mmCIF file of C-alpha atoms in Angstrom:
data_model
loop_
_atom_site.group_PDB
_atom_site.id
_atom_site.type_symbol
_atom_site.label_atom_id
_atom_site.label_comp_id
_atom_site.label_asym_id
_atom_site.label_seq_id
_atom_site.Cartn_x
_atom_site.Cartn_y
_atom_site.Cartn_z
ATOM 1 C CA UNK A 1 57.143 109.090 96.025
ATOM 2 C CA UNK A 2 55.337 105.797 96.396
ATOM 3 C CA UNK A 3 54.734 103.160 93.604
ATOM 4 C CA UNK A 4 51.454 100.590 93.753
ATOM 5 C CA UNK A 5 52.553 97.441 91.934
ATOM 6 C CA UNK A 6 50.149 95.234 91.233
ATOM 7 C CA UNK A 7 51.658 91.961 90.569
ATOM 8 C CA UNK A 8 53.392 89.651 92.640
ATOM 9 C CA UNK A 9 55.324 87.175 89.966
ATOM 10 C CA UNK A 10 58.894 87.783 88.768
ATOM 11 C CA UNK A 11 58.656 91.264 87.170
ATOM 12 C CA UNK A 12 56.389 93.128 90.376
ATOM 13 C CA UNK A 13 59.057 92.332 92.520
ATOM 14 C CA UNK A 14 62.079 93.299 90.582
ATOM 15 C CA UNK A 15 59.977 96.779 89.749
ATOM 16 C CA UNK A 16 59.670 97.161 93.455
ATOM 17 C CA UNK A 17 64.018 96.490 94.181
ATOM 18 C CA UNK A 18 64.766 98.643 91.317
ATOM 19 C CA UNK A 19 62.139 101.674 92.571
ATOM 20 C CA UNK A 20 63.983 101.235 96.037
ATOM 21 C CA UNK A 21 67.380 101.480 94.383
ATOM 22 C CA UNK A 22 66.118 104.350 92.491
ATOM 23 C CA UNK A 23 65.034 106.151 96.287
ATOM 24 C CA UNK A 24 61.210 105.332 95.767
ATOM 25 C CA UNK A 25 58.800 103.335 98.425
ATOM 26 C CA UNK A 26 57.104 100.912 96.797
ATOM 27 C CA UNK A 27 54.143 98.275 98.090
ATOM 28 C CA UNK A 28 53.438 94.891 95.824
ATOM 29 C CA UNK A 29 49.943 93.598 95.963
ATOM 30 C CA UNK A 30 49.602 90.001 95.068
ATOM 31 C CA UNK A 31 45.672 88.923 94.120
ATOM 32 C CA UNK A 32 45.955 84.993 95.356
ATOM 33 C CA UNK A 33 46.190 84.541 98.867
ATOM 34 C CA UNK A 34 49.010 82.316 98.826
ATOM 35 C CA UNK A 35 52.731 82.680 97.803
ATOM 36 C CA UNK A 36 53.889 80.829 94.125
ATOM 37 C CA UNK A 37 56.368 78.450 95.585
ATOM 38 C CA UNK A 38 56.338 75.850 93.731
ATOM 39 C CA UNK A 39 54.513 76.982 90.849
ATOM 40 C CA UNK A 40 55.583 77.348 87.541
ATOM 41 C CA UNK A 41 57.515 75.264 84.977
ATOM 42 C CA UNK A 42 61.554 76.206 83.424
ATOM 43 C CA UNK A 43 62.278 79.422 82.160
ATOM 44 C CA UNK A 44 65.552 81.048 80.488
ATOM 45 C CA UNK A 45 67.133 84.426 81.426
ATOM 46 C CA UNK A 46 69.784 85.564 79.117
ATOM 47 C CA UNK A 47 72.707 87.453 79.848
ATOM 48 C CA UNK A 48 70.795 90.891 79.605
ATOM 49 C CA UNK A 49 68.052 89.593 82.018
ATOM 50 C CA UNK A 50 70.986 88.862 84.324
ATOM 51 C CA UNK A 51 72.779 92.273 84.080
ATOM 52 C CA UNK A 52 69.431 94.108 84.765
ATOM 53 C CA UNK A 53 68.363 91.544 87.815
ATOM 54 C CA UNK A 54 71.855 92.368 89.001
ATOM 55 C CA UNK A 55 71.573 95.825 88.818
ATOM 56 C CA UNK A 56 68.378 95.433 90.859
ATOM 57 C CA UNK A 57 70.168 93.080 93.500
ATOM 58 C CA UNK A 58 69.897 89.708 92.262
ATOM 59 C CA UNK A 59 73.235 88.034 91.987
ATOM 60 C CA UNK A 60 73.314 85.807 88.778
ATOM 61 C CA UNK A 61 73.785 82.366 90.990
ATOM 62 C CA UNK A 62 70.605 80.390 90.412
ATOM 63 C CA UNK A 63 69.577 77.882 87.910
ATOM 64 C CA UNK A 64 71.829 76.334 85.613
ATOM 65 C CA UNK A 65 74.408 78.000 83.137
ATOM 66 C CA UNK A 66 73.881 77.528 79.391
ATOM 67 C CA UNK A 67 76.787 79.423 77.565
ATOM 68 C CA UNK A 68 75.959 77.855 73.575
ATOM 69 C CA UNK A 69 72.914 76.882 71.524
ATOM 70 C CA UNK A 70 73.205 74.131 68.722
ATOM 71 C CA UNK A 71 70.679 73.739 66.082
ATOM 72 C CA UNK A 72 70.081 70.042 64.879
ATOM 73 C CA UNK A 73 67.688 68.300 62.096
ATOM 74 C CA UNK A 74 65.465 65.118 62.975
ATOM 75 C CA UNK A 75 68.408 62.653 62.281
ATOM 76 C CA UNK A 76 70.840 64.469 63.995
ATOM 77 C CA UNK A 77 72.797 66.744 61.685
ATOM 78 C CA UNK A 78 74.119 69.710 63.424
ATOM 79 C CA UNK A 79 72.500 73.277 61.325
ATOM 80 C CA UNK A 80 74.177 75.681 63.079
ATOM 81 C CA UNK A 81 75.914 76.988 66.651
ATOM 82 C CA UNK A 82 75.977 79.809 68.583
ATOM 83 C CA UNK A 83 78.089 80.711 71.918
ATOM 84 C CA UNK A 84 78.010 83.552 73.861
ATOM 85 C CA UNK A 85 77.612 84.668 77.492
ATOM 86 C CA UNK A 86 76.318 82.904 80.587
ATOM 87 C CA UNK A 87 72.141 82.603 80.580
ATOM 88 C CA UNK A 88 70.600 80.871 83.319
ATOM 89 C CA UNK A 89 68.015 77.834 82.829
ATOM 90 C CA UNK A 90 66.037 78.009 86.218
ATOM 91 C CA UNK A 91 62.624 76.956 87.669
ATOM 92 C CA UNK A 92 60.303 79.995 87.863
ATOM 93 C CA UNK A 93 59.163 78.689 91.245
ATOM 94 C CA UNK A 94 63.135 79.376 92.429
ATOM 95 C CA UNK A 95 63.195 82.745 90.668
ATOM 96 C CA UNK A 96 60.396 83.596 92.559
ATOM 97 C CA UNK A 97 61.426 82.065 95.790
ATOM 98 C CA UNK A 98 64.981 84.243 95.083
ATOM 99 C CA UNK A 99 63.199 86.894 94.528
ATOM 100 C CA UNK A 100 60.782 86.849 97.457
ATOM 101 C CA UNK A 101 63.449 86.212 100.128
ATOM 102 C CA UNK A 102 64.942 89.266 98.559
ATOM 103 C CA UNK A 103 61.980 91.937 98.598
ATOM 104 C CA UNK A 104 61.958 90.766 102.501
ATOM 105 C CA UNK A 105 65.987 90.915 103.188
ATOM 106 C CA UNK A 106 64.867 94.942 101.952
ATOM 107 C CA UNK A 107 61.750 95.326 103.572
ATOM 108 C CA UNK A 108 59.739 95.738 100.864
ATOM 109 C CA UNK A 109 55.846 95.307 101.912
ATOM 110 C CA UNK A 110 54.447 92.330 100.011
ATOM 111 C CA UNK A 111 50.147 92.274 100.706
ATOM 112 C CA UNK A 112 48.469 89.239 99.375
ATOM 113 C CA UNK A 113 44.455 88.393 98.502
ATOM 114 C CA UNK A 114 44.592 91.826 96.885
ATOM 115 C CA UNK A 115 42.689 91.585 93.780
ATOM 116 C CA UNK A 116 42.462 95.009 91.692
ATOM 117 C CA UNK A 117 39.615 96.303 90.697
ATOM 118 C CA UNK A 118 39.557 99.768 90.204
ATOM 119 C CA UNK A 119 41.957 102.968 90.087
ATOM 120 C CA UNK A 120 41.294 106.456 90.465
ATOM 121 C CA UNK A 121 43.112 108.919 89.765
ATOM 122 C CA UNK A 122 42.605 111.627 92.948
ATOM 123 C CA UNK A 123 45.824 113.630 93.620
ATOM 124 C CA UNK A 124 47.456 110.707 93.218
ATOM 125 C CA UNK A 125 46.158 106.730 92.352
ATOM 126 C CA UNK A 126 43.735 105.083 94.497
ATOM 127 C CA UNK A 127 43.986 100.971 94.013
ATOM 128 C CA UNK A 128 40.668 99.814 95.529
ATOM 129 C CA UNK A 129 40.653 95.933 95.759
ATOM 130 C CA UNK A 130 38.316 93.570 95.493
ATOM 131 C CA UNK A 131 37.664 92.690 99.603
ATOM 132 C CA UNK A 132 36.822 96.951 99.575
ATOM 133 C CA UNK A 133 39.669 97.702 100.948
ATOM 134 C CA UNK A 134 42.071 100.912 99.104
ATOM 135 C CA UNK A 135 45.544 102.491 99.092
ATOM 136 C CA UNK A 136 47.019 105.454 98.162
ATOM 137 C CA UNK A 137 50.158 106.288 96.253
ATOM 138 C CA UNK A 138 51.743 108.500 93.737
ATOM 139 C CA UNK A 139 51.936 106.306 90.359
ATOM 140 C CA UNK A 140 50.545 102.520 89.898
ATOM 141 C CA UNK A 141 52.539 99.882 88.001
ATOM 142 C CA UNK A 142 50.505 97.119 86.146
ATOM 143 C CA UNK A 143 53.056 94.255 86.809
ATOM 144 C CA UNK A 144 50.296 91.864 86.712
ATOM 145 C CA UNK A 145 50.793 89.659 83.700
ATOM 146 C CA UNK A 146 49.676 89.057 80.181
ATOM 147 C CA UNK A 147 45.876 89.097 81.235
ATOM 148 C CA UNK A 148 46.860 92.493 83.766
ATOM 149 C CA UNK A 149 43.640 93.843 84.973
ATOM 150 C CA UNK A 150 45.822 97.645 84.739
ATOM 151 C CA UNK A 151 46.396 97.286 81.511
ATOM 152 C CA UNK A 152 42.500 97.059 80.739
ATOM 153 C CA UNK A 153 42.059 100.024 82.977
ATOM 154 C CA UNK A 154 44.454 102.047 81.209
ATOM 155 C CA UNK A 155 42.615 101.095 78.192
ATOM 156 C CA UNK A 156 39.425 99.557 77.944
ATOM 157 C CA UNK A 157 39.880 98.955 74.169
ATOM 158 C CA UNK A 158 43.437 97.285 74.562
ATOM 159 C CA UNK A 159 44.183 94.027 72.984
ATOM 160 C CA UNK A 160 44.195 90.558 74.808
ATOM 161 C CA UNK A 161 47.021 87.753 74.224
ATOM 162 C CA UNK A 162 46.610 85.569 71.066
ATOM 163 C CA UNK A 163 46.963 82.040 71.053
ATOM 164 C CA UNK A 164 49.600 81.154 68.528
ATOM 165 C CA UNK A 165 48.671 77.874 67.911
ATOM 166 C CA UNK A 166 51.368 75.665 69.551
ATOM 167 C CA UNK A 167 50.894 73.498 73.210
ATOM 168 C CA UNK A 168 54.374 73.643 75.185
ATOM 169 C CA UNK A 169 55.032 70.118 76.370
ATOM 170 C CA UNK A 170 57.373 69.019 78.617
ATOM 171 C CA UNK A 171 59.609 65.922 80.500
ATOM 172 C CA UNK A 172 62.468 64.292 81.956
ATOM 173 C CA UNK A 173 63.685 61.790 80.711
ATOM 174 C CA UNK A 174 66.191 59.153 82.249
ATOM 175 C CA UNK A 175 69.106 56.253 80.849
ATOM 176 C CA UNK A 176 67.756 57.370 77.194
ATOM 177 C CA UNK A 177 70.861 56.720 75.950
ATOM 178 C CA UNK A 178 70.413 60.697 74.429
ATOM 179 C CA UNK A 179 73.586 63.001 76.312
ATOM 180 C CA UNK A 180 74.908 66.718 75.634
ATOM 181 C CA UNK A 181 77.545 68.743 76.155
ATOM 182 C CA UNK A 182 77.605 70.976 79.702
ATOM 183 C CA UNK A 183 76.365 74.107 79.245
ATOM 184 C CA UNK A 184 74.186 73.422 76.037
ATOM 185 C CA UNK A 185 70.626 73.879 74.963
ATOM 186 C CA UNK A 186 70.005 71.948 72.076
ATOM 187 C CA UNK A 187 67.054 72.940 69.742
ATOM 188 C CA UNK A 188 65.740 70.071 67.071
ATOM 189 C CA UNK A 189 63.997 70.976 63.937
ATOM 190 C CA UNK A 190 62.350 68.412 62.480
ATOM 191 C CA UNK A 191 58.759 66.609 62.312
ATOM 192 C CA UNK A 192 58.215 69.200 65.247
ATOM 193 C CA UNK A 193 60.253 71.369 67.078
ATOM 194 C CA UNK A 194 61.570 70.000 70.136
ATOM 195 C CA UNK A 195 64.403 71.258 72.733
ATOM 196 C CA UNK A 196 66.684 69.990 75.331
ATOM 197 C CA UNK A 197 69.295 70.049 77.628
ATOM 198 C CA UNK A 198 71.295 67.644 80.424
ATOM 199 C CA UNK A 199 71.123 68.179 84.045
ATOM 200 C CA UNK A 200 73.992 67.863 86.064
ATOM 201 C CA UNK A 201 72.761 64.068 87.570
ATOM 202 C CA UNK A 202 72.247 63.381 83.740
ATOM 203 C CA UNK A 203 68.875 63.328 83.081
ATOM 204 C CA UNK A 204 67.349 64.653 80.039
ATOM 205 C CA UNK A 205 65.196 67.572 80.190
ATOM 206 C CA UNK A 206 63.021 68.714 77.105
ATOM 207 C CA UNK A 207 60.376 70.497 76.260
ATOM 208 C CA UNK A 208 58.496 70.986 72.621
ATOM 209 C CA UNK A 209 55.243 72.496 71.348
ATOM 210 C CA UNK A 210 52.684 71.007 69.348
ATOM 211 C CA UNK A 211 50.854 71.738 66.667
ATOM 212 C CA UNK A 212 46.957 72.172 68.177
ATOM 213 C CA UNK A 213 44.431 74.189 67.032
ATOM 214 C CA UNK A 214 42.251 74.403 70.194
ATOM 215 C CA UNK A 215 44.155 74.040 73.390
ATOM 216 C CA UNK A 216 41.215 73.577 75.161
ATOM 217 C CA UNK A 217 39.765 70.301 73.668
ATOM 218 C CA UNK A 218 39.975 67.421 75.343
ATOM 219 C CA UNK A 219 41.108 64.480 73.927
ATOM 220 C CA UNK A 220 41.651 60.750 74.725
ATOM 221 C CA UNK A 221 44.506 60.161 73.671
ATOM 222 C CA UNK A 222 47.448 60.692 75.971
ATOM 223 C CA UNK A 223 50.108 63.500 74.773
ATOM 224 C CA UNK A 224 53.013 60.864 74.988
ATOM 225 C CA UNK A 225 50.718 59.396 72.329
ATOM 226 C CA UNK A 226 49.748 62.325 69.908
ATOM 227 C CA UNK A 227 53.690 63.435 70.230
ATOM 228 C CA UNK A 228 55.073 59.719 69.127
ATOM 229 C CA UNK A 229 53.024 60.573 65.873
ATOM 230 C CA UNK A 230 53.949 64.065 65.240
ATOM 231 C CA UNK A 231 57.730 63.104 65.619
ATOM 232 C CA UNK A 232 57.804 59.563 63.899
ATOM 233 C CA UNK A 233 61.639 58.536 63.736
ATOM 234 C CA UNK A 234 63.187 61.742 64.667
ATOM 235 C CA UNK A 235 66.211 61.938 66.783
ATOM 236 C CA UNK A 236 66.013 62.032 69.614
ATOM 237 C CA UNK A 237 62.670 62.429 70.078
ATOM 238 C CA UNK A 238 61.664 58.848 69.965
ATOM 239 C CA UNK A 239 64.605 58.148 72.382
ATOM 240 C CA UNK A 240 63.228 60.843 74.826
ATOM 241 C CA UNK A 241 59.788 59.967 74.276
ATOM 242 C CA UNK A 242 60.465 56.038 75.299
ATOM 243 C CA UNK A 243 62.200 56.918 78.197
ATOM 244 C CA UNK A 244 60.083 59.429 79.958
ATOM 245 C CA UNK A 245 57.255 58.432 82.482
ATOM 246 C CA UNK A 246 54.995 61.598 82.201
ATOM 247 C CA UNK A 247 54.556 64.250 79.448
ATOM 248 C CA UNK A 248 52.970 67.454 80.699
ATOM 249 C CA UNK A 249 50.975 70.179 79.127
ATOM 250 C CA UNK A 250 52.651 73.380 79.694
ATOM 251 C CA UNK A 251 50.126 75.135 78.164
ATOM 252 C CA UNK A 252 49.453 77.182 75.147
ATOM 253 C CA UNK A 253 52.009 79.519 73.679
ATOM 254 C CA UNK A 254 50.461 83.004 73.278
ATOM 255 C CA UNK A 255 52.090 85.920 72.368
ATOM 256 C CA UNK A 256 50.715 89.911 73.220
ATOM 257 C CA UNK A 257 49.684 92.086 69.663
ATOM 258 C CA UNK A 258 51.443 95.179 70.511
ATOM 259 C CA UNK A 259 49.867 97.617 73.245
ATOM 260 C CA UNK A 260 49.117 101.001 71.931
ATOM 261 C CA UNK A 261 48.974 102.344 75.642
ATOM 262 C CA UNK A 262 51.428 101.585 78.045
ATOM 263 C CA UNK A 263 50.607 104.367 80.259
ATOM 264 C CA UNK A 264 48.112 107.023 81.303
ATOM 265 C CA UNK A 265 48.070 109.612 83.772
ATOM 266 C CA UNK A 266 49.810 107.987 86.742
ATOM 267 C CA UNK A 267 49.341 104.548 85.866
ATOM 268 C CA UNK A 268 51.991 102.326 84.020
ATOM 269 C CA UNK A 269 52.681 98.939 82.161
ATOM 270 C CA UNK A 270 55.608 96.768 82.847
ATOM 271 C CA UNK A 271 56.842 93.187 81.875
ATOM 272 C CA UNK A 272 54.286 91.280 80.087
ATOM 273 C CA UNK A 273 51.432 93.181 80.880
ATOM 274 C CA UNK A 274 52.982 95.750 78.165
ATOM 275 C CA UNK A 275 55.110 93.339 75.905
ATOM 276 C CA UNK A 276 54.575 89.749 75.698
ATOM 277 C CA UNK A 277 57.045 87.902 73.424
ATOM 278 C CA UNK A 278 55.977 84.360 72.745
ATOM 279 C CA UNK A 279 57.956 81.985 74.833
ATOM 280 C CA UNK A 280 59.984 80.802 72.262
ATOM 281 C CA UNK A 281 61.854 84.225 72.136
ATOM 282 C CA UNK A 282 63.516 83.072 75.360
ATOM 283 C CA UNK A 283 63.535 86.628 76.632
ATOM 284 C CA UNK A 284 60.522 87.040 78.681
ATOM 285 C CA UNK A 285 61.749 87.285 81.983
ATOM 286 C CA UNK A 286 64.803 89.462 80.523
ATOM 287 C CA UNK A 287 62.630 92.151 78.826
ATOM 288 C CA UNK A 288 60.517 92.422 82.343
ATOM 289 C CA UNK A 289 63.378 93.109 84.205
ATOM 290 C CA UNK A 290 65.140 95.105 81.495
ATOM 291 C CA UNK A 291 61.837 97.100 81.589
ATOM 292 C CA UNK A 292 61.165 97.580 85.492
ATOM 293 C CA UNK A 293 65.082 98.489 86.076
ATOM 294 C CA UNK A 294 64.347 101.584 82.695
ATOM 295 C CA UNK A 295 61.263 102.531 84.634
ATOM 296 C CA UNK A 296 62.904 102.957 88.113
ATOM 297 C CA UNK A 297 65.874 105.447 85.901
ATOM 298 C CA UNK A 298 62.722 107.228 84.445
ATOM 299 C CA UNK A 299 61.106 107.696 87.775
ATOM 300 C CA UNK A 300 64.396 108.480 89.639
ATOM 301 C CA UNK A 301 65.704 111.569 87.212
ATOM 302 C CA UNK A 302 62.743 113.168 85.197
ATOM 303 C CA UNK A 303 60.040 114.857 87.843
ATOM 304 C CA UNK A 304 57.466 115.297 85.598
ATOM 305 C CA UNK A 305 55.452 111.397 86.046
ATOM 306 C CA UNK A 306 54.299 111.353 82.701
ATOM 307 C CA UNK A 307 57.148 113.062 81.100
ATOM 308 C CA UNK A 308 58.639 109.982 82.679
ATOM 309 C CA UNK A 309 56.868 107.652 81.251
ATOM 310 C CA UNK A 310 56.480 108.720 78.260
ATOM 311 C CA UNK A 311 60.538 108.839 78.420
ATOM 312 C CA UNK A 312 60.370 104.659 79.375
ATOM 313 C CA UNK A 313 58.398 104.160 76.700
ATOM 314 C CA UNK A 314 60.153 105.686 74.120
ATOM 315 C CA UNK A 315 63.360 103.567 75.840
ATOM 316 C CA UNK A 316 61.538 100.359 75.586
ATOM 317 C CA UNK A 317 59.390 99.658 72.746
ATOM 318 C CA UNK A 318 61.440 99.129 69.675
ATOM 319 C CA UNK A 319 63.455 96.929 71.305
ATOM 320 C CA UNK A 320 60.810 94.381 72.799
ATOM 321 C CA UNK A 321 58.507 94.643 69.787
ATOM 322 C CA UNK A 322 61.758 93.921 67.696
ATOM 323 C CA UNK A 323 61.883 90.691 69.628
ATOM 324 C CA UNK A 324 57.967 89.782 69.670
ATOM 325 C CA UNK A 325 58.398 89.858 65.734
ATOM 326 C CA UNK A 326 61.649 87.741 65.564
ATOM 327 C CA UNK A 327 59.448 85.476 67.826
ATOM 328 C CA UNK A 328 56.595 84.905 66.321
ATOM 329 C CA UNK A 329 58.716 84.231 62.940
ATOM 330 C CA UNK A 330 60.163 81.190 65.139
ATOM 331 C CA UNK A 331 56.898 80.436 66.009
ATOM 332 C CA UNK A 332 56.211 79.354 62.156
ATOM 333 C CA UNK A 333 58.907 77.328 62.335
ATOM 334 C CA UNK A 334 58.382 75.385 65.627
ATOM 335 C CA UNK A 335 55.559 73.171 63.348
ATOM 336 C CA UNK A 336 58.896 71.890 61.887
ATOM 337 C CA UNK A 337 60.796 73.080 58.553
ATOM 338 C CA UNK A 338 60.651 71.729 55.427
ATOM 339 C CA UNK A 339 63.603 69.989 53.041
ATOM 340 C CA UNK A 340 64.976 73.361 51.869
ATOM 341 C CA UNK A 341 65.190 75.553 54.577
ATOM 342 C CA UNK A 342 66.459 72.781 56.649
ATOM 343 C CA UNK A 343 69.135 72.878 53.926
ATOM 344 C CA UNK A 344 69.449 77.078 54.033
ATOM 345 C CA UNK A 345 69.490 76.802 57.532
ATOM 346 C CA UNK A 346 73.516 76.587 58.814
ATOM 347 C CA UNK A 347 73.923 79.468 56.197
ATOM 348 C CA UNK A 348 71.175 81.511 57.822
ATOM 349 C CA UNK A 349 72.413 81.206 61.060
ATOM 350 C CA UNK A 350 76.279 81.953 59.967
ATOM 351 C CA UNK A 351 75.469 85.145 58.548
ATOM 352 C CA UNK A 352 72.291 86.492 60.566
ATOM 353 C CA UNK A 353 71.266 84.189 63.521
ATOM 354 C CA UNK A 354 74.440 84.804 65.706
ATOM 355 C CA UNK A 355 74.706 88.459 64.985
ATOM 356 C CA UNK A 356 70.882 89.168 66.395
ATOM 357 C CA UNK A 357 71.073 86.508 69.100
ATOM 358 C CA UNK A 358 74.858 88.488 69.741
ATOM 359 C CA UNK A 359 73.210 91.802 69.709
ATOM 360 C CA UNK A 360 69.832 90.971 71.744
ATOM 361 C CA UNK A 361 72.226 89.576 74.591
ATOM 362 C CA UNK A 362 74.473 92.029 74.678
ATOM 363 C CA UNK A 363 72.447 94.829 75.418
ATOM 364 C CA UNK A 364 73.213 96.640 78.731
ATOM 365 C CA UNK A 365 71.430 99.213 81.035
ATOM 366 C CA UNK A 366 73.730 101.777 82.484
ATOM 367 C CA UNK A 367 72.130 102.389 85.843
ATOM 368 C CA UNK A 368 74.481 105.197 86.644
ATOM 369 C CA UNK A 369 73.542 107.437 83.759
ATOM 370 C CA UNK A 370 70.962 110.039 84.033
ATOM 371 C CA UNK A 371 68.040 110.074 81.655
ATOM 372 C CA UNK A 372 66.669 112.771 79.922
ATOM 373 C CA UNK A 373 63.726 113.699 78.101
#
């Protein structure tokens, strides 16, 4: 068998090292001409993301660790804590680079400038790109992101990621006076949302979203600026604020309705071209490569292609949309929380925050297992 994969990012690449590991060729076709290096700003993998990366090859020795999360008000009052297992807090651009060397260590074939444009579906898929050229394989996997061309193929009708009102912001800040315990990510609820963590050299790095109701609007006012008033006196946002030279614009938060088709014939969704969480689930990346390792099991034991799929599917869906829906709750809460669920909040978080953070982490793939319909 051979596997298309259209998408070049984090999860195309991890589809392709699980396919191999599962016995099945596989070619990723990238549509810029260019490699990402360097692209991309932080991104969390939790300890599920980890197992399934490791099961498809990818030792769990990048980033930084982050083993607890602590939940804090604007003036500093802890709300609630939660420790568990190792996640990782890494630059996408080294995930990628990680990645990439390893894809060439295994000689997968990586072909760049390849913009899709069509499929047909001819004993087989036929990709036909955009410079005319074409390629032949068995199935096609639509690893190409939350705007994937495949998945619009697939479905022509298919919903398109929704805006969810929010701008992710980010910084460094350094001697702000503002410190935190090794291995923490600290999450702030109050004027607006804000999070943050130290780096081993001790600077500060945060990130928050803002409240903005067209992301696209420009404005005159710088976004150091328009976050100084949205935060006022909260800790330590003005701290962080004062001490960090340039505040970027991530860019918006959006978040992907759920996808009635993930597959058709011999063509296939993975990652977040078939389930987007918001980013404030912090389980992107881990659901992609939860999801390409569960499609590489599929494809390896059950013959029958869509039988497969429909098998990955049925795997995958309840748990991702689970997630998508605990995210966008966050997301109504990332505008900042009011007096008395600030005060419900350490309660909350006792009795049902740790338990579903505990039970979305500790979910494992068994590789090993054989799947059946």
């Amino acid at each position: 068998m051979k596997a298309l994969i259209i998408g070049g990012g984090i999860a195309g690449p991890v589809t392709a090292l699980a396919l191999q590991k599962a016995g099945i060729d596989s070619v990723v076709f990238e549509a810029y001409d260019t490699t990402a290096d360097g692209v991309g700003g932080m991104l969390s993998v939790a300890p599920n993301g980890l197992a399934a990366l490791k099961i498809a090859g990818l030792e769990p020795d990048f980033g930084e660790p982050l083993r607890h999360m602590v939940m804090t008000d604007g003036q500093g009052r802890t709300l609630g804590r939660i420790s568990g297992e190792m996640s990782r807090v890494v630059p996408r651009a080294e995930l990628y680079q990680r990645l990439r060397e390893l894809t060439s260590a295994q000689r997968i074939k990586v072909e760049y400038g390849k913009r899709l444009v069509d499929v047909r579906g001819e004993n087989g898929v036929t990709a036909t790109f955009s410079d005319g050229s074409t390629e032949h394989g068995d199935v096609l996997v639509g690893a190409d992101g939350i705007r994937s061309t495949v998945r619009t193929i697939i479905d022509p009708q298919a919903p398109r990621p929704e805006y969810v009102g929010l701008l992710g912001m980010g910084a460094y800040a350094e001697n702000s006076g503002v410190h935190g315990d090794p291995e923490t990510m600290y999450f702030v609820f109050g004027s607006s949302f804000l999070g943050y963590w130290e780096q081993p050299d001790g600077t500060i790095a945060w990130f928050s979203n803002l409240a903005v109701e067209d992301p696209d609007q420009k404005s005159s006012v710088p976004w150091s600026e328009r976050l100084r008033e949205a935060y006022g006196d909260d800790l330590p946002a003005k701290q962080l604020l004062a001490h960090s030279e340039e505040v970027v614009a991530a860019g918006p938060l959006e978040i992907m309705p759920s996808v009635p088709r993930w597959y058709r014939d011999r063509m296939v969704l993975v990652g977040d071209s078939a389930h987007a969480p918001s980013a404030s689930s912090g389980q992107g990346a881990s659901l992609a490569a939860e999801s390409a390792v569960q499609l590489a099991r599929c494809l390896r034991d059950i013959p029958d292609i869509p039988a497969a799929f429909a098998t990955y599917e049925q795997l995958r869906r309840p748990r991702v949309e689970r997630i998508a829906a605990r995210a966008a709750r966050t997301n109504s809460n990332k505008r900042g929380i009011g007096p008395i669920t600030r005060l419900l909040m350490p309660l909350v978080m006792k009795t049902f925050g740790a338990r579903a953070f505990t039970k979305e982490q500790n979910y494992r793939i068994d590789w090993n297992a054989p799947v059946t319909r």
